[in-house]
PDB file of C-alpha atoms in Angstrom:
ATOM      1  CA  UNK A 965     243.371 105.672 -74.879  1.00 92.00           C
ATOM      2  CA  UNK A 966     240.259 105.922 -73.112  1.00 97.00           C
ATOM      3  CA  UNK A 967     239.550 104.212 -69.504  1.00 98.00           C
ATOM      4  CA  UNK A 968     236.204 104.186 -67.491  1.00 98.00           C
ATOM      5  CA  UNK A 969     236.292 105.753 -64.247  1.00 98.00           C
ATOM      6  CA  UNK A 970     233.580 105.150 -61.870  1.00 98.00           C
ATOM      7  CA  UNK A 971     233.236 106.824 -58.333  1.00 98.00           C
ATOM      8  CA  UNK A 972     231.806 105.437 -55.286  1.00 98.00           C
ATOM      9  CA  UNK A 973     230.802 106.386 -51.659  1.00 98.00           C
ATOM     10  CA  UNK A 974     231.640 103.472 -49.676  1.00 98.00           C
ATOM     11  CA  UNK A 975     230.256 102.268 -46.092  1.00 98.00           C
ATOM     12  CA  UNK A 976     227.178 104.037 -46.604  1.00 97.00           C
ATOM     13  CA  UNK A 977     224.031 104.013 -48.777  1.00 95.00           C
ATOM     14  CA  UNK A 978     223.618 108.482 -48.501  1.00 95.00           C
ATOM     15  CA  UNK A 979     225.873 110.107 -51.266  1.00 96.00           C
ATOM     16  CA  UNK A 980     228.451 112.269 -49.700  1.00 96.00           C
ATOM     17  CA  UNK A 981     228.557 110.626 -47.047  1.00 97.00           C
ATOM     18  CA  UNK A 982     231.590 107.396 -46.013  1.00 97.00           C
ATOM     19  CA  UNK A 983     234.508 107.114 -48.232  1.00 98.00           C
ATOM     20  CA  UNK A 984     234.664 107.883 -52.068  1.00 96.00           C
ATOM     21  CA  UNK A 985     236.992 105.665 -54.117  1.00 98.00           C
ATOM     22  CA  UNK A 986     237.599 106.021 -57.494  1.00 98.00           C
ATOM     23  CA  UNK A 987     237.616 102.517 -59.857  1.00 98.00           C
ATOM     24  CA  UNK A 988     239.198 101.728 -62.912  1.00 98.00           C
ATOM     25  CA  UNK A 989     238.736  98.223 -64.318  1.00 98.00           C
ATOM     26  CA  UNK A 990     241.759  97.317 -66.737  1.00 98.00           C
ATOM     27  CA  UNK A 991     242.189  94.817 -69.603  1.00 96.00           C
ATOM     28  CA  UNK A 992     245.876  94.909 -69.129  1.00 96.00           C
ATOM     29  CA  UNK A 993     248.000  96.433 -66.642  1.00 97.00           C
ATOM     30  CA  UNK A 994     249.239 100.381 -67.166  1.00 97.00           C
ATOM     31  CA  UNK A 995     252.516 101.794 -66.457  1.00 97.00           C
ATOM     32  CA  UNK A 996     253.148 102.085 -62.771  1.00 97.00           C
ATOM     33  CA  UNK A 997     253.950 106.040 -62.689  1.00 98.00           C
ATOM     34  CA  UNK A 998     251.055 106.001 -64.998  1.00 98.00           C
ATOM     35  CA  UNK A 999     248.675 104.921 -62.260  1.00 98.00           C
ATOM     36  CA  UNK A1000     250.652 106.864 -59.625  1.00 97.00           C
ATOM     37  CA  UNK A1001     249.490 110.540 -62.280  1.00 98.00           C
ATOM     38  CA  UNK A1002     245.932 109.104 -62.336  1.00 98.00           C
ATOM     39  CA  UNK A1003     245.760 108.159 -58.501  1.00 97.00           C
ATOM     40  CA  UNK A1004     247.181 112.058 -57.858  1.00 97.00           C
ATOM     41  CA  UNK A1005     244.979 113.580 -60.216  1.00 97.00           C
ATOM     42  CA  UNK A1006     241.617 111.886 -59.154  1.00 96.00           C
ATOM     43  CA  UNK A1007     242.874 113.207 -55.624  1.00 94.00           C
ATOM     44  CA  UNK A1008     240.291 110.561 -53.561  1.00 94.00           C
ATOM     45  CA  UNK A1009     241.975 109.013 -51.029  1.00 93.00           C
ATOM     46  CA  UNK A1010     242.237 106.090 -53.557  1.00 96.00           C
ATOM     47  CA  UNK A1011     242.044 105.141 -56.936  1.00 98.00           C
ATOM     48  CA  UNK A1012     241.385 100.961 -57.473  1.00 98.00           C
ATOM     49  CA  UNK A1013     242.915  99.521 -61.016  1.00 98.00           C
ATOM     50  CA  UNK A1014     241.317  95.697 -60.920  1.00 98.00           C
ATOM     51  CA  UNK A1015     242.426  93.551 -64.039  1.00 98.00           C
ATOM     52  CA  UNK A1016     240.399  90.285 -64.333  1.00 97.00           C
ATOM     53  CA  UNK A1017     243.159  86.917 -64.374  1.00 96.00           C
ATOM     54  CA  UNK A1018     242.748  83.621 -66.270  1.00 96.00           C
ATOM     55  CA  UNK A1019     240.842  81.591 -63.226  1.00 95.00           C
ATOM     56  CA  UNK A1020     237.968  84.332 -63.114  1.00 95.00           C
ATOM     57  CA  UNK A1021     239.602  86.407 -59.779  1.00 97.00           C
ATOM     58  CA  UNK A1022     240.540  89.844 -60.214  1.00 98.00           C
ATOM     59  CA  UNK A1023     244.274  91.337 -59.295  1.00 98.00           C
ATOM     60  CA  UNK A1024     243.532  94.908 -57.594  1.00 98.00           C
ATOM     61  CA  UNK A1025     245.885  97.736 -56.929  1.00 98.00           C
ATOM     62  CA  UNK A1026     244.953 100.818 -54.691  1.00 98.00           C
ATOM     63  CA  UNK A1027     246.725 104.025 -55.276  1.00 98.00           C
ATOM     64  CA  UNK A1028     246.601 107.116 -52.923  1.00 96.00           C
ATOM     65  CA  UNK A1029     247.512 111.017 -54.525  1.00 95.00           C
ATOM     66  CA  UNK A1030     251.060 110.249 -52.951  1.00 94.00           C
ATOM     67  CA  UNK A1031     251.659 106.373 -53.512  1.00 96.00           C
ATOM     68  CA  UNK A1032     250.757 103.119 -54.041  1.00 97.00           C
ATOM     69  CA  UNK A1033     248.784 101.536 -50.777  1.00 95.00           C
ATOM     70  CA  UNK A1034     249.280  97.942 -49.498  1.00 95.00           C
ATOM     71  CA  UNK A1035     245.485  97.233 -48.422  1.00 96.00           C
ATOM     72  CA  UNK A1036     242.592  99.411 -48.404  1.00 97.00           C
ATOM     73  CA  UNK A1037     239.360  98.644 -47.596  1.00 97.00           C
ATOM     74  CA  UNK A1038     236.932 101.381 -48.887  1.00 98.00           C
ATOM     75  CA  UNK A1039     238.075 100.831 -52.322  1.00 98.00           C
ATOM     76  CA  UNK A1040     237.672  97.651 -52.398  1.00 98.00           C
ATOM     77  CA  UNK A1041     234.104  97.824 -51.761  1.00 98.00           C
ATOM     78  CA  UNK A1042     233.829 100.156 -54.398  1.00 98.00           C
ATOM     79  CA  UNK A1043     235.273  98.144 -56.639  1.00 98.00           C
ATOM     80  CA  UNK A1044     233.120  95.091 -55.739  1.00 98.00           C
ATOM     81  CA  UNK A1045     230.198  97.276 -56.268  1.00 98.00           C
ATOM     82  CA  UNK A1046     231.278  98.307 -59.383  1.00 98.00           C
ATOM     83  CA  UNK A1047     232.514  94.686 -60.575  1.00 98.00           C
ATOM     84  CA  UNK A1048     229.464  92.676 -58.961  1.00 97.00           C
ATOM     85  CA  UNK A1049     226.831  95.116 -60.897  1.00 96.00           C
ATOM     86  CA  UNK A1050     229.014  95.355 -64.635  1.00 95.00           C
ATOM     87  CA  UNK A1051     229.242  91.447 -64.526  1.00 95.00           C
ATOM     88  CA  UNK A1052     225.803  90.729 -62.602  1.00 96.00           C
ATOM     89  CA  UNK A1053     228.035  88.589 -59.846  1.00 96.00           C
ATOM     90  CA  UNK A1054     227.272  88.096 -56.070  1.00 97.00           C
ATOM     91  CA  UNK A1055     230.624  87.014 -55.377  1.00 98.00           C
ATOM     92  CA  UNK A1056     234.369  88.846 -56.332  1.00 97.00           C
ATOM     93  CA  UNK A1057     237.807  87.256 -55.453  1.00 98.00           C
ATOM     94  CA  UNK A1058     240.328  89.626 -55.716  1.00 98.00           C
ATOM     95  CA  UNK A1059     244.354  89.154 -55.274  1.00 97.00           C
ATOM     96  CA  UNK A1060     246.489  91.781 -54.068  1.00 96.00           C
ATOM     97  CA  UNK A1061     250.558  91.725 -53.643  1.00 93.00           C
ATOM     98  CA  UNK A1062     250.215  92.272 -49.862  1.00 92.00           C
ATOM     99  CA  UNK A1063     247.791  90.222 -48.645  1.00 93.00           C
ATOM    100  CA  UNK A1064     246.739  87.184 -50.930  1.00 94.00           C
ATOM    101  CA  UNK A1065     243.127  86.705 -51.524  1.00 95.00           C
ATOM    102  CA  UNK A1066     240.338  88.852 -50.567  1.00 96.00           C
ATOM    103  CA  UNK A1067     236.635  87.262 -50.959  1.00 96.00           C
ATOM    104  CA  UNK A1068     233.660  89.803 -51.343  1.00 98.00           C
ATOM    105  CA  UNK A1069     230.023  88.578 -51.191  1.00 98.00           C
ATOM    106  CA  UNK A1070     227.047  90.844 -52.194  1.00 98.00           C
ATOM    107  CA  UNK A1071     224.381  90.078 -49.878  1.00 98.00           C
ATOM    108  CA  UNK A1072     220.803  90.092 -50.323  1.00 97.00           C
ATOM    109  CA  UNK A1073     220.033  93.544 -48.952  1.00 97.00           C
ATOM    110  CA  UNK A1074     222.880  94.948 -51.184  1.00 97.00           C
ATOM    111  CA  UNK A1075     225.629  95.061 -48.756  1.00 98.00           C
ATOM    112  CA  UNK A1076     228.846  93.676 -49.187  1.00 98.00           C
ATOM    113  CA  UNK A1077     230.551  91.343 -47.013  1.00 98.00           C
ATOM    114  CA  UNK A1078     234.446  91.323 -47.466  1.00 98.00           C
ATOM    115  CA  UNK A1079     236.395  88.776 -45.447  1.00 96.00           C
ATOM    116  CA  UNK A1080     239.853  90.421 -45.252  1.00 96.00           C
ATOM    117  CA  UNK A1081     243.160  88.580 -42.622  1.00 96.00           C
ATOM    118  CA  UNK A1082     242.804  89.632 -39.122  1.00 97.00           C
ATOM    119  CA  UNK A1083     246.186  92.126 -38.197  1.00 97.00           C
ATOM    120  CA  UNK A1084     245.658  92.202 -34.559  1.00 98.00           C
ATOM    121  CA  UNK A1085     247.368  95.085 -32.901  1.00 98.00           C
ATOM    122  CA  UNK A1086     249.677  94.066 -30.116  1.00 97.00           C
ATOM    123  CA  UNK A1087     251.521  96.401 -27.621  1.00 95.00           C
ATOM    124  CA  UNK A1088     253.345  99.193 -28.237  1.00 92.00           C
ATOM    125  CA  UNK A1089     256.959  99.022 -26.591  1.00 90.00           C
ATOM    126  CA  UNK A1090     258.601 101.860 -27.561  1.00 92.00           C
ATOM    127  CA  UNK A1091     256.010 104.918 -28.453  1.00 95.00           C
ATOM    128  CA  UNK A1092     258.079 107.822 -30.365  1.00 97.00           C
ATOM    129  CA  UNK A1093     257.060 111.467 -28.741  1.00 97.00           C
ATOM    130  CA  UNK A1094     255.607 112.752 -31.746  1.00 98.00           C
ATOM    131  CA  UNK A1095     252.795 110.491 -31.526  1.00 98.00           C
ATOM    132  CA  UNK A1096     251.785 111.724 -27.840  1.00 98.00           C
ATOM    133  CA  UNK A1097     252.753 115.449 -29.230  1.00 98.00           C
ATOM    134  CA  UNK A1098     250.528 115.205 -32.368  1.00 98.00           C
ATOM    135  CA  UNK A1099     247.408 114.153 -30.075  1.00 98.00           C
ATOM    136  CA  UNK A1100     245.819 117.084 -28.424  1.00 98.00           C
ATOM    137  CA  UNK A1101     244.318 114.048 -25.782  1.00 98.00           C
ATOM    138  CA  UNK A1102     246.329 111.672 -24.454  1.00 98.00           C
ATOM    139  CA  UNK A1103     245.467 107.803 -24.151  1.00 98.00           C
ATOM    140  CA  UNK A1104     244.956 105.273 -21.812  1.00 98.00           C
ATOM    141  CA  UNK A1105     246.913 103.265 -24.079  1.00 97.00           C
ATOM    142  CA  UNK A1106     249.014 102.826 -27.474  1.00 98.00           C
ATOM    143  CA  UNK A1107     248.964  99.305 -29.404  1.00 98.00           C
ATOM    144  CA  UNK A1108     250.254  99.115 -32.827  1.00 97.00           C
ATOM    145  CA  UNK A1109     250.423  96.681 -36.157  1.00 97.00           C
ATOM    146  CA  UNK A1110     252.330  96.781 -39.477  1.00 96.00           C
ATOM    147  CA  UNK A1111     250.005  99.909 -40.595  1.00 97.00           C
ATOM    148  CA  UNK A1112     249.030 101.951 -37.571  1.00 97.00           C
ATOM    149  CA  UNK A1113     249.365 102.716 -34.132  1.00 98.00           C
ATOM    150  CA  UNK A1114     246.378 102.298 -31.936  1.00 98.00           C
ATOM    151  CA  UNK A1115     245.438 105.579 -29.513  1.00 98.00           C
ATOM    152  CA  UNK A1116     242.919 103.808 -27.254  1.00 98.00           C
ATOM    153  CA  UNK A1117     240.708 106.306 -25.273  1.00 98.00           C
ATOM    154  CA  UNK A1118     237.906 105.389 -22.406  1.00 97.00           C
ATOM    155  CA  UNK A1119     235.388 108.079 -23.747  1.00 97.00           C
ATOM    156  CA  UNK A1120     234.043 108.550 -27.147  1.00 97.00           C
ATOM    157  CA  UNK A1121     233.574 112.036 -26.672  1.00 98.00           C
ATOM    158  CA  UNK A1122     237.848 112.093 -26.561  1.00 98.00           C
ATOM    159  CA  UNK A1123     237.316 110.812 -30.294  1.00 98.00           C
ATOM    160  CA  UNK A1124     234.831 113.672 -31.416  1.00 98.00           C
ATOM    161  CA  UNK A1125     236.751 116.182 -29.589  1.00 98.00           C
ATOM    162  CA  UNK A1126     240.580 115.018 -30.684  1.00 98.00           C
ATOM    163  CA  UNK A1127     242.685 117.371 -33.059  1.00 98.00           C
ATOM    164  CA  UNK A1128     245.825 116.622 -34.550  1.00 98.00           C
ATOM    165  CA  UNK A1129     249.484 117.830 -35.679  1.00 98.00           C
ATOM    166  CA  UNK A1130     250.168 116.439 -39.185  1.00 97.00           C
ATOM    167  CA  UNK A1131     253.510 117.497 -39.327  1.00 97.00           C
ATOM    168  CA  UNK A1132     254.209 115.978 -36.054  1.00 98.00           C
ATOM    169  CA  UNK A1133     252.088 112.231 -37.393  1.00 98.00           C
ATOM    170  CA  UNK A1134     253.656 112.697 -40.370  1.00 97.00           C
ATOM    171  CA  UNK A1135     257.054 111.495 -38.862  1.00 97.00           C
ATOM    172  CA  UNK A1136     255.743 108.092 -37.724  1.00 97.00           C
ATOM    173  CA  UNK A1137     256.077 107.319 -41.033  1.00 96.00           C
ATOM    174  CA  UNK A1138     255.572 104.691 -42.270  1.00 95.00           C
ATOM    175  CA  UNK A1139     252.809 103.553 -40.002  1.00 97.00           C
ATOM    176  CA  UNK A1140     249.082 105.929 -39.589  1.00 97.00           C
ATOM    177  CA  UNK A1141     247.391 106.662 -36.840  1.00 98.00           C
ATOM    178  CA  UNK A1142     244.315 105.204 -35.552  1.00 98.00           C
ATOM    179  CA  UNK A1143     242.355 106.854 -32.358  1.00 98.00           C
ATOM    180  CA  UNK A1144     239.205 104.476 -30.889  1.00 98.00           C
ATOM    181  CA  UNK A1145     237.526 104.135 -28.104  1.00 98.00           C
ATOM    182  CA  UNK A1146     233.907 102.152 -26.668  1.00 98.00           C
ATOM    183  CA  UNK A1147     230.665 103.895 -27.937  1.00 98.00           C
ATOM    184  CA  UNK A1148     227.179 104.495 -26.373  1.00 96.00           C
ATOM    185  CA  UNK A1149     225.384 103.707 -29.750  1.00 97.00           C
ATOM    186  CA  UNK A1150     227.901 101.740 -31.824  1.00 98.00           C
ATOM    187  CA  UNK A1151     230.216  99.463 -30.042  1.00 98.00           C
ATOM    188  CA  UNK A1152     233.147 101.409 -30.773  1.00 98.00           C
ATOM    189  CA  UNK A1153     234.062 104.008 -32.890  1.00 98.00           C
ATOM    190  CA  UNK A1154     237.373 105.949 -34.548  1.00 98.00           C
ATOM    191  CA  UNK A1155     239.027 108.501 -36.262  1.00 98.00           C
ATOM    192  CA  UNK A1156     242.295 107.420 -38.354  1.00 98.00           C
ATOM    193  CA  UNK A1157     244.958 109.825 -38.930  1.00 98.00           C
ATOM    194  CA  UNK A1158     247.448 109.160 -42.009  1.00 96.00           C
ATOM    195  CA  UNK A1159     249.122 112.244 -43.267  1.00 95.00           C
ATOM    196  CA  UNK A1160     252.209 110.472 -44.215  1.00 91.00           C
ATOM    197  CA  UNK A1161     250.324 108.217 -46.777  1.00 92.00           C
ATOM    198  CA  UNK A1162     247.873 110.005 -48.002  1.00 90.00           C
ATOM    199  CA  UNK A1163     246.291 112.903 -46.467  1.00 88.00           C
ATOM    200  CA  UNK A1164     245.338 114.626 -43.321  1.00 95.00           C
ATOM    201  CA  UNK A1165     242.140 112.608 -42.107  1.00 97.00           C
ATOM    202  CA  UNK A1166     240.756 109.372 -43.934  1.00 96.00           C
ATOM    203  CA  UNK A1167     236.677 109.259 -43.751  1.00 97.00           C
ATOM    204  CA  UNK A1168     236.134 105.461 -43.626  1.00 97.00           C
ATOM    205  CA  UNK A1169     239.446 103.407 -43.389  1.00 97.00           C
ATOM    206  CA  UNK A1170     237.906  99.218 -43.975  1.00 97.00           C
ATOM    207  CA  UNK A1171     241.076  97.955 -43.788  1.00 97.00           C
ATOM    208  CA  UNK A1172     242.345  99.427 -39.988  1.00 98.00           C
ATOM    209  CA  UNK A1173     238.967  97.546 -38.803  1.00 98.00           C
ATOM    210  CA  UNK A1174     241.274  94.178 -39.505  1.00 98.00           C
ATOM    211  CA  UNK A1175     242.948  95.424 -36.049  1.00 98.00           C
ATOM    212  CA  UNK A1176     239.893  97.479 -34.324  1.00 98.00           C
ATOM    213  CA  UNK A1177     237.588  94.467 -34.591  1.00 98.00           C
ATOM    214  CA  UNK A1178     239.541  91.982 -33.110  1.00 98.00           C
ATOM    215  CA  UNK A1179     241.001  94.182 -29.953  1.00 98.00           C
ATOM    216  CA  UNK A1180     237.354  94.987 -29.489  1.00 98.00           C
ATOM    217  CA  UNK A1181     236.087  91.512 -30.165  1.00 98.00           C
ATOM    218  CA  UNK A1182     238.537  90.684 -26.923  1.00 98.00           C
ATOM    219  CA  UNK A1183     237.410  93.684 -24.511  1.00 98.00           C
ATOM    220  CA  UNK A1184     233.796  93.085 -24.983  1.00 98.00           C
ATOM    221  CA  UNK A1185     233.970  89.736 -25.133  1.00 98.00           C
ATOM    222  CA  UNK A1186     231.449  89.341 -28.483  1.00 97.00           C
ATOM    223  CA  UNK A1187     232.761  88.533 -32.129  1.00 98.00           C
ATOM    224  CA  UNK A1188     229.859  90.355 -33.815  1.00 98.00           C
ATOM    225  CA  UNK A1189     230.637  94.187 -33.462  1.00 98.00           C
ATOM    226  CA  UNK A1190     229.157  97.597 -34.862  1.00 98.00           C
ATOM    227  CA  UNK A1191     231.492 100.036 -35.893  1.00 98.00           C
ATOM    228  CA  UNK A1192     231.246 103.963 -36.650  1.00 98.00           C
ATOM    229  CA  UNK A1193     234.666 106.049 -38.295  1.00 98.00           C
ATOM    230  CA  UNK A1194     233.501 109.548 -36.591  1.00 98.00           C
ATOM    231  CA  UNK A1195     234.705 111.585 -39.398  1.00 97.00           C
ATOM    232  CA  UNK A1196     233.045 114.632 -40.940  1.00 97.00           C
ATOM    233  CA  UNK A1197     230.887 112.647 -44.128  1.00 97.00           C
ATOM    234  CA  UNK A1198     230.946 109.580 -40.980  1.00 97.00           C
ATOM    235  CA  UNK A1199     230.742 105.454 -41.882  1.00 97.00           C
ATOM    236  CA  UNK A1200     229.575 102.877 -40.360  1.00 96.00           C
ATOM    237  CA  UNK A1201     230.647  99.196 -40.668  1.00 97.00           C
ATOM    238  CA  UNK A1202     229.875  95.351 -38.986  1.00 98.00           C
ATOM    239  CA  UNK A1203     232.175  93.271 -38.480  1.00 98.00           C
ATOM    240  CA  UNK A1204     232.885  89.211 -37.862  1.00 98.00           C
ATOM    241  CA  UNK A1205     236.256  88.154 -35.836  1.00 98.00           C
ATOM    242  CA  UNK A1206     236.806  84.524 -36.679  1.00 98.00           C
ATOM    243  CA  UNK A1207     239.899  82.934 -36.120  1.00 97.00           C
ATOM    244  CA  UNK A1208     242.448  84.306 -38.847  1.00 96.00           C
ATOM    245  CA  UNK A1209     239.798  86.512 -40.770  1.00 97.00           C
ATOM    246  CA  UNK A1210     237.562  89.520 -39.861  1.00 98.00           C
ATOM    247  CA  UNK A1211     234.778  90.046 -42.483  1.00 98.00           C
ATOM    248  CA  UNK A1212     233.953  93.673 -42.636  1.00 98.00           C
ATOM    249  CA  UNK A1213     230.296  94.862 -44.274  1.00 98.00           C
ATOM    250  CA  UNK A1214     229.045  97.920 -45.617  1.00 98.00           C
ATOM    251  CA  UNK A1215     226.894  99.584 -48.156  1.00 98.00           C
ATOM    252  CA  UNK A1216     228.202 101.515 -51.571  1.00 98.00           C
ATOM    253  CA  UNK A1217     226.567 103.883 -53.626  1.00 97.00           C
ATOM    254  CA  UNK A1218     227.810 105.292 -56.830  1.00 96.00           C
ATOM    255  CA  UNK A1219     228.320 108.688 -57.628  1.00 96.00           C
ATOM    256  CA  UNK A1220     229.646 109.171 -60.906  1.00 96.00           C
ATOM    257  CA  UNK A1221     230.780 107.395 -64.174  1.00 97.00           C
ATOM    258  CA  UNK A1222     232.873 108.767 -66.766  1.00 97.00           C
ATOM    259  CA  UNK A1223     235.958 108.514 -68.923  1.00 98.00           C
ATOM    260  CA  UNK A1224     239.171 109.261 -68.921  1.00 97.00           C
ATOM    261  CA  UNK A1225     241.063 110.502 -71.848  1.00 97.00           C
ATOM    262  CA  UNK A1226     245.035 109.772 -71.985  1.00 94.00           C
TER     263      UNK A1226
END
């Protein structure tokens, strides 16, 4: 069997620099642990398998080197990309187990605008000690939703100059870590942390702006942000807070196409 692979920075039009995610467009589904060897061996922080259904929408699964993922972002722009320029579309609708239907425009300038269900972060209650120990900074303030908690920090230079103890996030398992704060250039910016899922530090995490937009949205009182992930390759992203949605946009650029061999 032979499979197309294609490999895409995401949330930036520079190669090497955002996230790369690797795509794989299926005619029929292949064998879970199957997916799980490929996600491991392309080691990218994930792997997309789309499969195209009877009404025209495509089912997408994202798998990290260590599991499958509920919702990632990155890849799904890269898969858009890849989808939108094989098929010559300007719009993708892709379904996913977790959560429902995902609708990706291609905008005129080549960006792609991906309306994705707002997961506001609320309050943290109880904050385990291993997420204040695995910080080198401390925040102002810890929120959390069903995939991270939220370190909130008054200066951006906290986020540059944070380090981590992945052994110590690693036990917060199952949720990641986020760190954000207000920016001089961008409106905000962050750093995301998720050792237990996948690795150490992600570059460009889309789908943890679903909770960064909207607490933002409410502190600075505007709907229409700009976002940077301050990682070492670096991303930046816009995004919309509407009511129930938060449509995050970005650029892609592709890297490599090949094939696999199984």
């Amino acid at each position: 069997m032979q499979l197309t692979i294609h490999q895409v920075d995401a949330f930036t039009n520079e190669l090497f620099k955002g996230n790369y995610a690797a795509v794989i467009d299926l005619d029929n589904w292949l064998d879970n642990e199957l997916m799980l060897n490929i996600g491991a061996e392309n080691n990218v922080s994930e792997t997309a398998f789309t499969c195209r259904q009877a009404d025209g929408s495509y089912a997408i699964r994202w798998f990290s080197p260590l599991m499958e993922i509920d919702f990632c972002g990155h890849a799904t722009l890269a898969a858009a990309f890849v989808l939108c320029e094989q098929h010559n579309l300007s719009q993708i609708r892709f379904q996913a187990a977790a959560v429902g239907e995902l609708v990706i425009n291609k905008n005129s300038d080549g960006s792609f605008a991906m309306t994705f269900p707002k997961q506001t972060p609320f309050v943290a209650i109880k904050i385990p000690s291993e997420l204040f120990a695995g910080l080198s900074i401390q925040p102002v303030k810890v929120l959390k939703n069903k995939q991270a908690y939220f370190a909130i920090y008054e200066s951006e230079q906290d986020i540059l100059n944070l380090k981590t103890d992945s052994n110590l996030l690693k036990t917060l398992a199952p949720l990641d870590v986020v760190a954000t704060a207000p920016s001089a250039k961008y409106d905000f910016i962050s750093r995301y942390f998720w050792p237990a899922n996948g690795g150490d530090e992600d570059y460009v995490t889309g789908s943890i702006h679903t909770g960064l937009a909207p607490y933002w949205a409410k502190e600075l009182g505007k709907t229409w942000l700009s976002a940077y992930q301050a990682s070492s390759r670096g991303g930046h992203l816009y995004c919309e807070v509407a009511e129930h949605t938060v449509t995050v946009t970005g650029h892609a650029v592709r890297y490599m196409q090949g094939t696999i061999y199984l």
